[in-house]
Short mmCIF file of C-alpha atoms in Angstrom, two decimals:
data_model
loop_
_atom_site.label_atom_id
_atom_site.label_comp_id
_atom_site.label_asym_id
_atom_site.label_seq_id
_atom_site.Cartn_x
_atom_site.Cartn_y
_atom_site.Cartn_z
CA MET A 1 -19.75 -10.76 7.75
CA THR A 2 -22.70 -13.47 8.10
CA GLU A 3 -26.12 -12.92 6.80
CA THR A 4 -27.70 -11.66 9.91
CA ASP A 5 -25.18 -8.88 10.32
CA PRO A 6 -26.52 -5.53 9.86
CA ILE A 7 -25.32 -3.39 6.65
CA PRO A 8 -23.93 -0.04 7.49
CA LEU A 9 -26.15 2.77 5.93
CA SER A 10 -23.09 4.01 4.07
CA ALA A 11 -22.37 1.11 2.17
CA LEU A 12 -25.88 1.93 0.22
CA GLN A 13 -24.16 5.12 -0.75
CA HIS A 14 -21.04 3.52 -1.57
CA TRP A 15 -22.78 0.64 -3.59
CA ALA A 16 -24.91 3.52 -5.44
CA TYR A 17 -21.93 5.22 -6.46
CA CYS A 18 -19.91 2.08 -7.41
CA PRO A 19 -20.30 -1.64 -6.58
CA ARG A 20 -16.66 -2.20 -6.64
CA GLN A 21 -16.09 0.74 -4.22
CA CYS A 22 -18.45 -0.65 -1.83
CA GLY A 23 -17.07 -4.05 -2.08
CA LEU A 24 -13.54 -2.66 -1.36
CA ILE A 25 -14.31 -0.81 1.67
CA HIS A 26 -16.89 -3.37 3.03
CA LEU A 27 -15.32 -6.62 1.95
CA GLU A 28 -11.42 -5.83 1.40
CA GLN A 29 -11.68 -3.15 4.32
CA ALA A 30 -9.67 -0.66 2.38
CA PHE A 31 -9.58 2.98 2.76
CA ALA A 32 -8.02 5.75 1.37
CA ASP A 33 -8.23 9.63 1.74
CA ASN A 34 -8.13 11.89 -0.92
CA ILE A 35 -9.21 15.70 -1.32
CA HIS A 36 -12.82 14.61 -1.56
CA THR A 37 -13.05 12.18 1.67
CA ALA A 38 -11.09 15.25 3.38
CA ARG A 39 -13.73 17.48 2.40
CA GLY A 40 -16.34 15.28 3.59
CA GLN A 41 -14.66 14.59 6.92
CA ALA A 42 -14.41 18.30 7.42
CA VAL A 43 -18.18 18.84 6.78
CA HIS A 44 -19.15 16.18 9.00
CA ARG A 45 -16.95 17.71 11.92
CA LEU A 46 -20.16 19.78 12.42
CA VAL A 47 -22.42 17.36 12.84
CA ASP A 48 -20.45 14.49 14.28
CA THR A 49 -20.89 15.61 17.85
CA PRO A 50 -23.74 13.73 19.22
CA GLY A 51 -26.33 15.78 20.95
CA TYR A 52 -29.54 17.88 20.41
CA GLU A 53 -30.50 21.55 20.56
CA MET A 54 -33.85 23.43 19.95
CA GLN A 55 -33.99 25.70 17.13
CA ALA A 56 -37.57 27.95 16.78
CA GLY A 57 -39.65 25.10 18.12
CA VAL A 58 -37.60 22.27 16.21
CA LYS A 59 -35.71 19.84 18.01
CA VAL A 60 -32.62 19.04 16.35
CA GLU A 61 -30.54 15.67 16.78
CA ARG A 62 -27.11 15.60 15.68
CA ALA A 63 -25.24 12.25 14.86
CA LEU A 64 -28.03 10.25 15.85
CA PRO A 65 -27.89 6.47 15.72
CA LEU A 66 -30.06 4.74 13.55
CA TRP A 67 -31.42 0.99 12.65
CA CYS A 68 -33.76 -0.93 10.77
CA ASP A 69 -34.44 -4.41 11.54
CA ARG A 70 -36.71 -5.03 8.70
CA LEU A 71 -34.10 -4.51 6.38
CA GLY A 72 -31.04 -5.21 8.69
CA LEU A 73 -29.49 -1.76 8.21
CA ILE A 74 -27.47 0.18 10.97
CA GLY A 75 -25.91 3.59 11.04
CA LYS A 76 -26.36 7.42 11.84
CA ALA A 77 -28.06 10.67 10.87
CA ASP A 78 -25.89 13.59 10.28
CA LEU A 79 -29.13 15.31 11.65
CA VAL A 80 -32.84 14.70 12.41
CA GLU A 81 -35.28 17.55 12.80
CA PHE A 82 -38.43 16.95 14.92
CA HIS A 83 -40.88 19.53 14.10
CA PRO A 84 -43.70 20.74 16.50
CA ASP A 85 -46.52 19.41 14.03
CA GLY A 86 -44.62 15.92 14.09
CA ARG A 87 -42.66 15.85 11.13
CA ILE A 88 -39.46 13.91 11.21
CA PHE A 89 -37.19 15.49 8.69
CA PRO A 90 -33.46 13.85 8.28
CA VAL A 91 -30.60 15.93 6.67
CA GLU A 92 -27.51 14.45 5.18
CA PHE A 93 -24.57 16.66 4.89
CA LYS A 94 -22.57 16.94 1.80
CA HIS A 95 -19.47 18.75 0.87
CA GLY A 96 -19.69 20.50 -2.57
CA ARG A 97 -22.43 22.50 -4.21
CA ARG A 98 -25.88 21.52 -4.51
CA ARG A 99 -26.34 18.73 -7.12
CA GLN A 100 -28.60 15.78 -7.66
CA LYS A 101 -27.14 12.47 -6.91
CA HIS A 102 -28.98 9.86 -6.44
CA HIS A 103 -26.57 7.93 -4.43
CA ASP A 104 -27.01 10.59 -1.64
CA ASP A 105 -30.88 10.15 -2.05
CA VAL A 106 -30.50 6.42 -1.59
CA GLN A 107 -28.62 7.24 1.71
CA LEU A 108 -31.30 9.43 3.07
CA ALA A 109 -34.27 7.28 1.94
CA ALA A 110 -32.34 4.53 4.06
CA GLN A 111 -32.25 6.76 7.01
CA ALA A 112 -36.20 7.79 6.51
CA LEU A 113 -36.75 3.98 6.69
CA CYS A 114 -34.71 3.42 9.94
CA LEU A 115 -36.55 6.64 11.53
CA GLU A 116 -39.93 5.07 10.44
CA GLU A 117 -39.02 1.63 11.90
CA MET A 118 -37.52 3.35 15.19
CA LEU A 119 -40.34 5.69 15.72
CA GLY A 120 -43.61 4.16 14.15
CA ARG A 121 -44.26 7.24 12.12
CA PRO A 122 -44.24 8.10 8.45
CA VAL A 123 -41.04 9.96 7.22
CA THR A 124 -42.24 11.67 3.93
CA HIS A 125 -39.33 14.04 3.24
CA GLY A 126 -35.85 14.83 4.14
CA ALA A 127 -32.71 16.96 2.63
CA ILE A 128 -29.03 16.95 1.67
CA TYR A 129 -27.37 19.95 2.62
CA HIS A 130 -24.65 21.17 0.36
CA ALA A 131 -22.03 22.56 2.66
CA SER A 132 -20.41 24.81 -0.09
CA SER A 133 -23.68 26.17 -1.43
CA ARG A 134 -25.20 26.03 1.88
CA ARG A 135 -28.18 25.03 0.23
CA ARG A 136 -30.73 22.53 0.93
CA ARG A 137 -31.98 20.29 -1.73
CA GLU A 138 -35.50 18.82 -0.10
CA VAL A 139 -35.69 15.07 -1.25
CA ALA A 140 -39.43 13.14 -1.36
CA ILE A 141 -38.94 9.54 0.29
CA THR A 142 -41.12 8.17 -2.77
CA SER A 143 -41.98 4.38 -3.40
CA GLU A 144 -39.23 4.42 -6.08
CA LEU A 145 -36.45 5.25 -3.43
CA ARG A 146 -37.94 2.66 -0.88
CA ARG A 147 -37.58 0.09 -3.49
CA LEU A 148 -33.95 1.22 -4.33
CA VAL A 149 -32.95 0.88 -0.82
CA GLN A 150 -34.65 -2.43 -0.63
CA GLU A 151 -33.00 -3.79 -3.77
CA THR A 152 -29.48 -2.05 -2.99
CA THR A 153 -29.63 -3.43 0.25
CA ASP A 154 -30.44 -7.01 -1.13
CA ALA A 155 -27.65 -6.43 -3.80
CA ILE A 156 -24.90 -5.46 -0.90
CA ARG A 157 -25.95 -8.55 1.02
CA VAL A 158 -25.63 -10.96 -1.90
CA MET A 159 -21.75 -9.28 -2.56
CA LEU A 160 -21.04 -9.72 1.31
CA THR A 161 -22.21 -13.26 1.62
CA SER A 162 -20.26 -14.46 -1.49
CA GLY A 163 -17.42 -12.58 -0.59
CA ARG A 164 -16.71 -11.75 -4.28
CA LEU A 165 -15.45 -8.20 -4.95
CA PRO A 166 -17.63 -6.66 -7.90
CA PRO A 167 -15.57 -5.62 -11.30
CA PRO A 168 -14.22 -2.29 -11.60
CA VAL A 169 -16.16 0.18 -13.80
CA ASN A 170 -13.18 1.95 -15.34
CA ASP A 171 -15.02 5.09 -16.10
CA ALA A 172 -15.73 8.59 -15.22
CA ARG A 173 -16.29 7.67 -11.48
CA CYS A 174 -13.03 6.74 -11.21
CA ARG A 175 -11.38 10.07 -11.50
CA GLU A 176 -12.84 11.09 -8.22
CA CYS A 177 -12.97 7.89 -6.29
CA SER A 178 -10.47 8.03 -3.20
CA LEU A 179 -10.13 4.15 -3.81
CA ASN A 180 -8.62 4.75 -7.29
CA GLU A 181 -5.17 3.42 -6.39
CA ILE A 182 -6.37 0.47 -4.53
CA CYS A 183 -8.87 -0.66 -7.15
CA GLU A 184 -6.23 0.00 -10.41
CA PRO A 185 -9.53 0.20 -12.91
CA ALA A 186 -7.30 1.02 -15.71
CA ALA A 187 -4.62 -1.54 -15.29
CA LEU A 188 -7.30 -4.46 -14.67
CA ALA A 189 -9.32 -3.18 -17.73
CA ALA A 190 -6.28 -3.75 -19.88
CA LYS A 191 -6.33 -7.07 -20.61
CA ASP A 192 -4.05 -6.68 -23.73
CA ILE A 193 -1.33 -4.98 -22.08
CA GLN A 194 -1.30 -7.68 -19.47
CA ALA A 195 -1.25 -10.36 -22.18
CA GLU A 196 1.62 -8.43 -23.87
CA LEU A 197 3.82 -8.05 -20.80
CA ARG A 198 3.07 -11.83 -19.91
CA ALA A 199 4.14 -12.53 -23.55
CA GLU A 200 7.54 -10.85 -22.80
CA LEU A 201 8.18 -11.97 -19.22
CA PHE A 202 10.50 -15.03 -20.32
CA ARG A 203 11.99 -13.19 -23.37
CA THR A 204 15.05 -11.26 -23.62
CA THR A 205 14.49 -8.90 -26.16
CA ASP A 206 17.85 -6.96 -26.37
CA PRO A 207 20.96 -7.72 -28.53
CA SER A 208 23.35 -9.74 -26.39
CA MET B 1 -2.17 10.57 -7.27
CA TYR B 2 0.24 8.26 -6.45
CA SER B 3 2.55 10.19 -3.76
CA LEU B 4 5.40 8.66 -1.87
CA GLN B 5 4.87 10.06 1.79
CA ASN B 6 7.92 10.27 3.50
CA THR B 7 9.22 7.73 6.09
CA LEU B 8 10.57 9.36 8.91
CA TYR B 9 14.02 7.25 9.99
CA VAL B 10 14.98 8.12 13.39
CA MET B 11 18.47 6.60 13.82
CA THR B 12 20.08 8.63 17.05
CA PRO B 13 20.16 6.77 19.99
CA ASN B 14 18.02 8.11 22.80
CA ALA B 15 15.91 10.25 20.51
CA TYR B 16 12.39 10.97 21.73
CA ALA B 17 9.50 11.03 18.97
CA HIS B 18 6.44 12.38 20.14
CA LEU B 19 3.17 14.11 18.93
CA GLU B 20 2.93 17.94 19.32
CA ASN B 21 -0.42 19.32 18.08
CA ASN B 22 -0.59 17.79 14.71
CA THR B 23 3.33 17.41 13.94
CA VAL B 24 5.90 14.64 15.00
CA ARG B 25 8.42 16.05 17.13
CA ILE B 26 11.91 14.55 17.33
CA ASP B 27 14.06 15.68 20.56
CA VAL B 28 17.43 14.57 21.65
CA GLU B 29 18.66 15.42 25.03
CA ARG B 30 15.47 17.46 25.40
CA GLU B 31 16.52 19.82 22.21
CA LYS B 32 14.12 20.11 19.25
CA ARG B 33 16.01 18.41 16.36
CA LEU B 34 13.14 18.09 13.93
CA GLN B 35 9.61 19.01 13.44
CA VAL B 36 7.32 17.68 10.54
CA PRO B 37 3.48 17.80 10.05
CA LEU B 38 1.96 14.36 10.73
CA HIS B 39 0.41 14.58 7.42
CA HIS B 40 3.92 14.60 5.47
CA VAL B 41 4.79 11.18 6.94
CA GLY B 42 3.77 7.93 5.78
CA SER B 43 5.32 5.83 8.23
CA LEU B 44 7.92 6.22 11.25
CA VAL B 45 11.13 3.87 11.19
CA CYS B 46 13.17 3.62 14.64
CA PHE B 47 16.48 2.27 14.65
CA GLY B 48 17.56 1.07 18.19
CA ASN B 49 16.87 2.90 21.23
CA VAL B 50 14.38 5.69 20.19
CA MET B 51 11.36 6.54 22.38
CA VAL B 52 8.23 6.91 20.92
CA SER B 53 5.43 8.82 22.97
CA PRO B 54 2.12 7.17 23.58
CA ALA B 55 0.23 9.74 22.03
CA LEU B 56 2.31 9.38 18.91
CA MET B 57 1.61 5.58 18.65
CA HIS B 58 -2.16 6.40 18.81
CA ARG B 59 -2.27 8.78 16.45
CA LEU B 60 -0.22 6.65 13.92
CA ALA B 61 -2.44 3.70 14.58
CA ASP B 62 -5.41 5.80 14.26
CA GLU B 63 -4.14 6.93 10.65
CA GLY B 64 -3.10 3.67 9.23
CA LYS B 65 0.50 4.91 9.43
CA SER B 66 3.29 2.05 10.24
CA LEU B 67 5.39 2.27 13.24
CA VAL B 68 8.47 0.05 12.80
CA LEU B 69 11.15 -1.02 15.08
CA LEU B 70 14.49 -1.85 13.79
CA GLU B 71 17.78 -2.74 15.47
CA THR B 72 20.53 -0.67 14.83
CA SER B 73 21.60 -2.99 12.01
CA GLY B 74 18.49 -2.70 9.98
CA ARG B 75 17.06 -6.00 11.21
CA PHE B 76 13.29 -6.22 11.62
CA LYS B 77 12.00 -6.04 15.33
CA ALA B 78 8.34 -4.73 15.60
CA ARG B 79 5.60 -3.11 14.07
CA LEU B 80 2.72 -1.50 15.75
CA GLU B 81 -0.65 -2.79 14.17
CA GLY B 82 -3.60 -0.76 13.79
CA PRO B 83 -7.16 -2.02 14.00
CA ILE B 84 -7.54 -2.80 10.50
CA SER B 85 -4.85 -5.61 10.29
CA GLY B 86 -5.20 -7.54 7.12
CA ASN B 87 -8.05 -8.57 4.55
CA ILE B 88 -9.14 -11.93 6.24
CA LEU B 89 -10.86 -12.81 2.74
CA LEU B 90 -7.49 -12.16 1.01
CA ARG B 91 -5.64 -14.03 3.48
CA GLN B 92 -7.87 -17.05 2.84
CA ALA B 93 -7.49 -16.67 -0.64
CA GLN B 94 -3.71 -16.54 -0.10
CA HIS B 95 -3.49 -19.83 1.95
CA ARG B 96 -5.86 -21.48 -0.60
CA SER B 97 -3.42 -20.52 -3.23
CA ALA B 98 -0.25 -21.24 -1.69
CA GLY B 99 -1.78 -24.67 -1.13
CA ASP B 100 -2.37 -25.13 -4.73
CA ARG B 101 0.95 -26.39 -6.32
CA GLY B 102 0.28 -25.40 -9.88
CA PHE B 103 -0.62 -21.78 -8.59
CA ALA B 104 2.28 -21.45 -6.21
CA LEU B 105 4.43 -22.70 -9.15
CA GLU B 106 3.47 -20.16 -11.66
CA LEU B 107 3.67 -17.38 -8.98
CA ALA B 108 7.15 -18.49 -8.16
CA ARG B 109 7.84 -18.46 -11.78
CA ALA B 110 6.73 -15.01 -12.41
CA ILE B 111 8.75 -13.62 -9.58
CA ILE B 112 12.23 -15.48 -10.94
CA ALA B 113 11.30 -14.12 -14.46
CA GLY B 114 11.34 -10.70 -12.77
CA LYS B 115 14.41 -10.89 -10.69
CA LEU B 116 16.57 -12.73 -13.56
CA LYS B 117 15.54 -9.95 -15.99
CA ASN B 118 16.15 -7.02 -13.52
CA SER B 119 19.52 -8.67 -12.45
CA ARG B 120 20.49 -9.18 -16.26
CA ALA B 121 19.42 -5.78 -17.45
CA LEU B 122 21.86 -4.41 -14.89
CA LEU B 123 24.74 -6.73 -16.23
CA VAL B 124 24.01 -5.76 -19.75
CA ARG B 125 24.07 -1.71 -19.02
CA ALA B 126 27.39 -2.37 -17.18
CA ALA B 127 28.99 -4.44 -20.20
CA ARG B 128 27.85 -1.53 -22.39
CA GLU B 129 29.51 1.08 -20.03
CA THR B 130 32.67 -0.63 -19.25
CA PRO B 131 35.77 0.46 -21.46
CA ASP B 132 37.70 -2.98 -20.67
CA SER B 133 36.91 -5.38 -23.33
CA THR B 134 37.75 -8.63 -21.10
CA GLU B 135 35.40 -7.40 -18.46
CA GLN B 136 33.04 -6.58 -21.19
CA ALA B 137 33.39 -10.17 -22.41
CA ALA B 138 32.77 -11.71 -19.05
CA LEU B 139 29.83 -9.63 -18.26
CA THR B 140 28.00 -10.50 -21.52
CA ARG B 141 28.70 -13.90 -20.82
CA THR B 142 27.26 -13.72 -17.41
CA ALA B 143 24.12 -11.85 -19.08
CA ASP B 144 23.84 -14.63 -21.61
CA ASN B 145 23.66 -17.42 -18.61
CA LEU B 146 21.11 -15.26 -17.18
CA ALA B 147 19.22 -15.65 -20.45
CA ALA B 148 19.41 -19.25 -20.32
CA SER B 149 18.28 -19.28 -16.52
CA LEU B 150 15.12 -17.62 -17.68
CA ARG B 151 14.70 -20.03 -20.46
CA ALA B 152 14.91 -22.85 -17.62
CA ALA B 153 12.78 -21.18 -15.47
CA ALA B 154 10.22 -20.80 -17.96
CA VAL B 155 10.22 -24.81 -18.16
CA ALA B 156 11.24 -25.59 -14.67
CA THR B 157 8.53 -28.35 -13.68
CA ASP B 158 8.51 -27.99 -9.75
CA LEU B 159 9.60 -25.36 -7.24
CA ASP B 160 12.93 -27.27 -6.35
CA ALA B 161 13.97 -27.06 -9.97
CA LEU B 162 12.91 -23.24 -10.15
CA ARG B 163 15.05 -22.59 -6.98
CA GLY B 164 17.78 -24.61 -8.27
CA VAL B 165 17.98 -22.29 -11.33
CA GLU B 166 17.72 -19.21 -9.31
CA GLY B 167 20.74 -20.13 -7.24
CA GLU B 168 22.85 -21.07 -10.24
CA ALA B 169 21.88 -17.90 -11.89
CA ALA B 170 22.58 -15.97 -8.52
CA ARG B 171 26.11 -17.31 -8.13
CA GLY B 172 26.75 -16.31 -11.59
CA TYR B 173 25.46 -12.73 -11.28
CA PHE B 174 27.16 -12.14 -7.74
CA GLY B 175 30.35 -13.62 -9.26
CA SER B 176 30.14 -10.82 -11.90
CA LEU B 177 29.19 -7.86 -9.65
CA ASN B 178 32.86 -7.24 -8.67
CA SER B 179 33.56 -5.91 -12.46
CA VAL B 180 31.06 -3.49 -12.08
CA VAL B 181 32.76 -1.50 -9.25
CA LYS B 182 35.24 1.15 -10.74
CA PRO B 183 38.50 -0.24 -10.48
CA GLN B 184 39.98 2.31 -8.35
CA ALA B 185 37.37 1.49 -5.84
CA ARG B 186 37.96 -2.49 -5.93
CA ALA B 187 40.64 -2.28 -3.48
CA HIS B 188 38.29 -1.52 -0.59
CA PHE B 189 35.12 -2.67 -2.07
CA ALA B 190 35.83 -6.47 -3.28
CA LEU B 191 33.09 -8.89 -3.89
CA ASN B 192 33.66 -12.40 -3.60
CA GLY B 193 30.34 -13.63 -4.23
CA ARG B 194 27.58 -13.10 -1.46
CA THR B 195 28.24 -13.79 2.21
CA ARG B 196 25.37 -12.60 4.38
CA ARG B 197 25.49 -14.31 7.70
CA PRO B 198 27.26 -12.56 8.70
CA PRO B 199 28.60 -10.25 5.74
CA LEU B 200 32.35 -10.84 5.49
CA ASP B 201 33.17 -7.73 3.35
CA ARG B 202 31.91 -4.11 2.91
CA PHE B 203 30.01 -4.79 -0.42
CA ASN B 204 28.34 -7.50 1.24
CA ALA B 205 27.60 -5.33 4.62
CA LEU B 206 26.43 -2.72 2.31
CA LEU B 207 24.07 -4.97 0.26
CA SER B 208 22.76 -6.87 3.72
CA PHE B 209 21.84 -3.37 4.88
CA LEU B 210 20.00 -2.15 1.88
CA TYR B 211 18.26 -5.47 1.78
CA SER B 212 16.95 -5.04 5.05
CA MET B 213 15.71 -1.46 3.97
CA LEU B 214 14.28 -3.36 0.86
CA MET B 215 12.62 -5.91 2.76
CA ASN B 216 10.90 -3.57 5.31
CA ASP B 217 9.40 -1.79 2.55
CA CYS B 218 8.16 -4.66 0.87
CA ARG B 219 6.44 -6.17 4.31
CA SER B 220 4.83 -3.04 4.71
CA ALA B 221 3.50 -3.01 1.17
CA LEU B 222 2.27 -6.52 1.65
CA GLU B 223 0.43 -5.72 4.99
CA THR B 224 -0.95 -2.69 3.48
CA VAL B 225 -2.67 -4.56 0.80
CA GLY B 226 -3.64 -7.08 3.29
CA LEU B 227 -1.43 -10.01 2.39
CA ASP B 228 0.42 -12.13 4.81
CA PRO B 229 3.87 -11.34 4.83
CA GLN B 230 4.69 -14.72 6.34
CA LEU B 231 3.08 -17.11 3.84
CA GLY B 232 5.38 -17.12 0.41
CA PHE B 233 4.87 -18.95 -2.62
CA LEU B 234 8.51 -19.29 -3.77
CA HIS B 235 10.17 -19.07 -0.46
CA ALA B 236 9.15 -21.69 1.86
CA VAL B 237 7.36 -20.89 5.19
CA ARG B 238 9.80 -20.96 8.19
CA PRO B 239 8.95 -19.61 11.69
CA GLY B 240 9.73 -15.89 11.90
CA ARG B 241 10.49 -15.56 8.39
CA ALA B 242 8.34 -13.26 6.26
CA ALA B 243 8.47 -15.61 3.12
CA LEU B 244 6.22 -13.53 1.11
CA ALA B 245 8.25 -10.26 1.76
CA LEU B 246 11.43 -12.25 0.59
CA ASP B 247 9.33 -13.17 -2.67
CA LEU B 248 8.18 -9.73 -3.27
CA GLN B 249 11.85 -8.42 -2.72
CA GLU B 250 13.40 -10.52 -5.43
CA GLU B 251 12.17 -8.20 -8.47
CA PHE B 252 13.51 -5.27 -6.71
CA ARG B 253 16.87 -6.49 -5.22
CA SER B 254 19.04 -5.47 -8.47
CA ILE B 255 17.01 -2.41 -9.60
CA LEU B 256 16.75 -0.80 -5.63
CA ALA B 257 19.56 -2.33 -3.70
CA ASP B 258 22.20 -3.47 -6.18
CA ARG B 259 22.42 -0.21 -7.98
CA LEU B 260 22.10 1.79 -5.35
CA ALA B 261 25.26 0.12 -3.85
CA LEU B 262 26.87 0.30 -7.01
CA THR B 263 26.32 3.78 -7.23
CA LEU B 264 27.40 4.62 -3.60
CA ILE B 265 30.55 2.94 -4.19
CA ASN B 266 31.55 4.33 -7.83
CA ARG B 267 30.82 7.68 -6.79
CA SER B 268 32.66 7.47 -3.65
CA GLN B 269 29.99 8.47 -1.60
CA LEU B 270 30.95 5.65 0.95
CA GLY B 271 34.38 4.75 1.96
CA PRO B 272 36.42 2.50 3.75
CA GLY B 273 35.69 4.80 7.09
CA ASP B 274 31.90 4.07 6.69
CA PHE B 275 32.21 0.53 7.60
CA ASP B 276 33.71 -1.35 10.90
CA GLN B 277 35.57 -4.69 10.91
CA ARG B 278 34.96 -6.44 13.66
CA GLU B 279 37.28 -9.39 15.51
CA GLY B 280 37.01 -12.45 13.50
CA GLY B 281 35.85 -10.61 10.13
CA VAL B 282 32.35 -9.78 10.22
CA VAL B 283 32.11 -6.31 8.61
CA MET B 284 29.30 -3.77 9.23
CA LEU B 285 28.36 -0.27 8.19
CA ASN B 286 28.78 2.13 10.93
CA ASP B 287 26.89 4.87 12.04
CA ARG B 288 27.95 7.51 9.61
CA GLY B 289 27.92 4.97 6.42
CA ARG B 290 24.24 4.15 7.80
CA ARG B 291 23.14 7.85 7.43
CA THR B 292 24.81 7.93 3.91
CA VAL B 293 23.18 4.98 2.77
CA ILE B 294 19.65 5.88 4.38
CA THR B 295 19.88 9.34 2.64
CA ALA B 296 20.60 7.98 -0.49
CA TRP B 297 18.07 5.17 -0.06
CA GLN B 298 15.38 8.13 0.48
CA GLU B 299 16.54 9.97 -2.59
CA ARG B 300 16.27 6.91 -4.80
CA LYS B 301 12.87 6.10 -3.92
CA GLN B 302 11.39 9.50 -5.18
CA GLU B 303 12.69 9.16 -8.50
CA GLU B 304 10.02 8.89 -10.89
CA ILE B 305 9.29 6.01 -13.25
CA THR B 306 6.57 5.10 -15.33
CA HIS B 307 5.01 1.42 -14.47
CA PRO B 308 4.48 -0.34 -17.81
CA LEU B 309 1.07 -1.75 -16.85
CA LEU B 310 -0.50 1.39 -15.15
CA GLY B 311 0.84 3.50 -17.67
CA MET B 312 1.60 6.32 -15.44
CA LYS B 313 4.46 8.18 -13.73
CA LEU B 314 5.39 7.34 -10.01
CA PRO B 315 8.02 7.61 -7.46
CA ILE B 316 10.01 4.24 -7.91
CA GLY B 317 9.35 3.99 -3.99
CA VAL B 318 5.52 3.15 -4.41
CA VAL B 319 6.25 0.14 -6.85
CA PRO B 320 6.42 -2.10 -4.15
CA PHE B 321 2.88 -1.29 -3.06
CA VAL B 322 1.67 -1.35 -6.48
CA GLN B 323 3.42 -4.87 -6.69
CA ALA B 324 1.75 -6.10 -3.64
CA ARG B 325 -1.71 -5.13 -4.97
CA LEU B 326 -1.12 -6.63 -8.23
CA MET B 327 -0.36 -9.77 -6.19
CA ALA B 328 -3.33 -9.53 -3.94
CA ARG B 329 -5.11 -9.18 -7.51
CA THR B 330 -3.88 -12.90 -8.76
CA VAL B 331 -4.44 -14.28 -5.70
CA ARG B 332 -7.89 -13.11 -5.60
CA GLY B 333 -8.07 -14.47 -9.29
CA GLU B 334 -8.87 -11.15 -10.71
CA MET B 335 -5.67 -11.28 -12.84
CA THR B 336 -4.34 -14.40 -14.56
CA GLY B 337 -1.11 -14.68 -13.40
CA TYR B 338 1.38 -12.27 -11.65
CA LEU B 339 3.39 -9.56 -13.38
CA PRO B 340 6.76 -8.50 -11.77
CA TYR B 341 7.92 -4.90 -12.31
CA LEU B 342 10.21 -4.53 -15.07
CA PRO B 343 11.40 -0.99 -15.98
CA LYS B 344 11.18 -0.05 -19.41
#
């Protein structure tokens, strides 16, 4: 990937969750499914068909292609509502129950920034839709979130340009991560076990 | 977590593998023989003249599941490659490190250490189990020689020296394997050293077939993690040779192939009727023998082991994938040296 290649919006969410996960997917081209990604795909089947419809005066675009030249971003919004009063409102679909997850918010804010550049109008709010609880959580696109989008994009670009994979985090995040087997966070962190095994490699220990 | 998805081996000539809804269906002469959900299938391996529908090929490619075509003998023929084929950064690193003599030597050394220790463990166990004291002494002597080879491997100053140590050790090891065969099976399964191109006795025919299966799995494992299977560290690069798959295979030969061969012989699961001898002396497994071996191979791969570095239980068939990943981590500088798999 060269510096001018746009960064996929999904990378921002991956990075916000775990920089190494982002590196594994976008540098190492790794992908693995687990129960969480399978649920995510099931949720997205609802919104992956491009098109639009009108609901009570609100025009709803599904799977809308997005980009932002200023930040060098490209991607897709699950759903964007265009209200009669001019409000533009992106909605990101997530499986699971309603929860506060800042990596979801970064992704949503990045979508808002794309929409602003594409349409030349401000996007002040969006929402995360949680499929299990069927609840929306409204998110204000604050200046803090906007800054976070910029910082995250910069950090990802540095990683992609350097070609270096961030180190494993080896914490609670790893348990839910579909890339756990590819990442091997525990094995890589276990330097003492590695050293022990290395020391044993040329020794024969059993009585012979 | 780590689960070993099934490899579906299709061996019946003229079988037709196709997609039906979300299942793989195998027909022979227009009759349904097998139908399995696609999500249970990790890869599809076809021996000889097996037909595969384009729809099934597309789905396998989409889902990153491999489709491998083998000759009836188990020799590699072709593989379907999906949109994600390898990892260019990893391959660059691999090419750089293969050109780095110091790095290549240390990786090759670790591979040989794994092979020697695992071969030796088989002989030590056999020596413990044999009732014949002469044979026990002979097996112990070979095991001691392998320990000496291991010490020599630790200080070998270049790849040629290391290969020399390995060749010498292999001769001694194969020379001893006959004593691991139960006396009553020896009439049919004499092994006088390793003959492979072509195999000239039943034991060698069996080993060759198992090594082909192992090699296919190692190659798949390397391709899954994005390494270039053709560029090896211990095995020199030669056109058409999957040198890195041969490297990765070394540590598994005795654990997965040799032990299984001995079990099949010693438990009389294979007999002379499972082999055909061709004019001139070449011996090959016949169709019935291949089926027995493949079934045992699949069962063996499901057996659970504890990986010393990961510290968790996994089916042994997953271990080549784990080891390929450790190799990739070593090449990418995330680990300071490769660690072969040594069962506890």
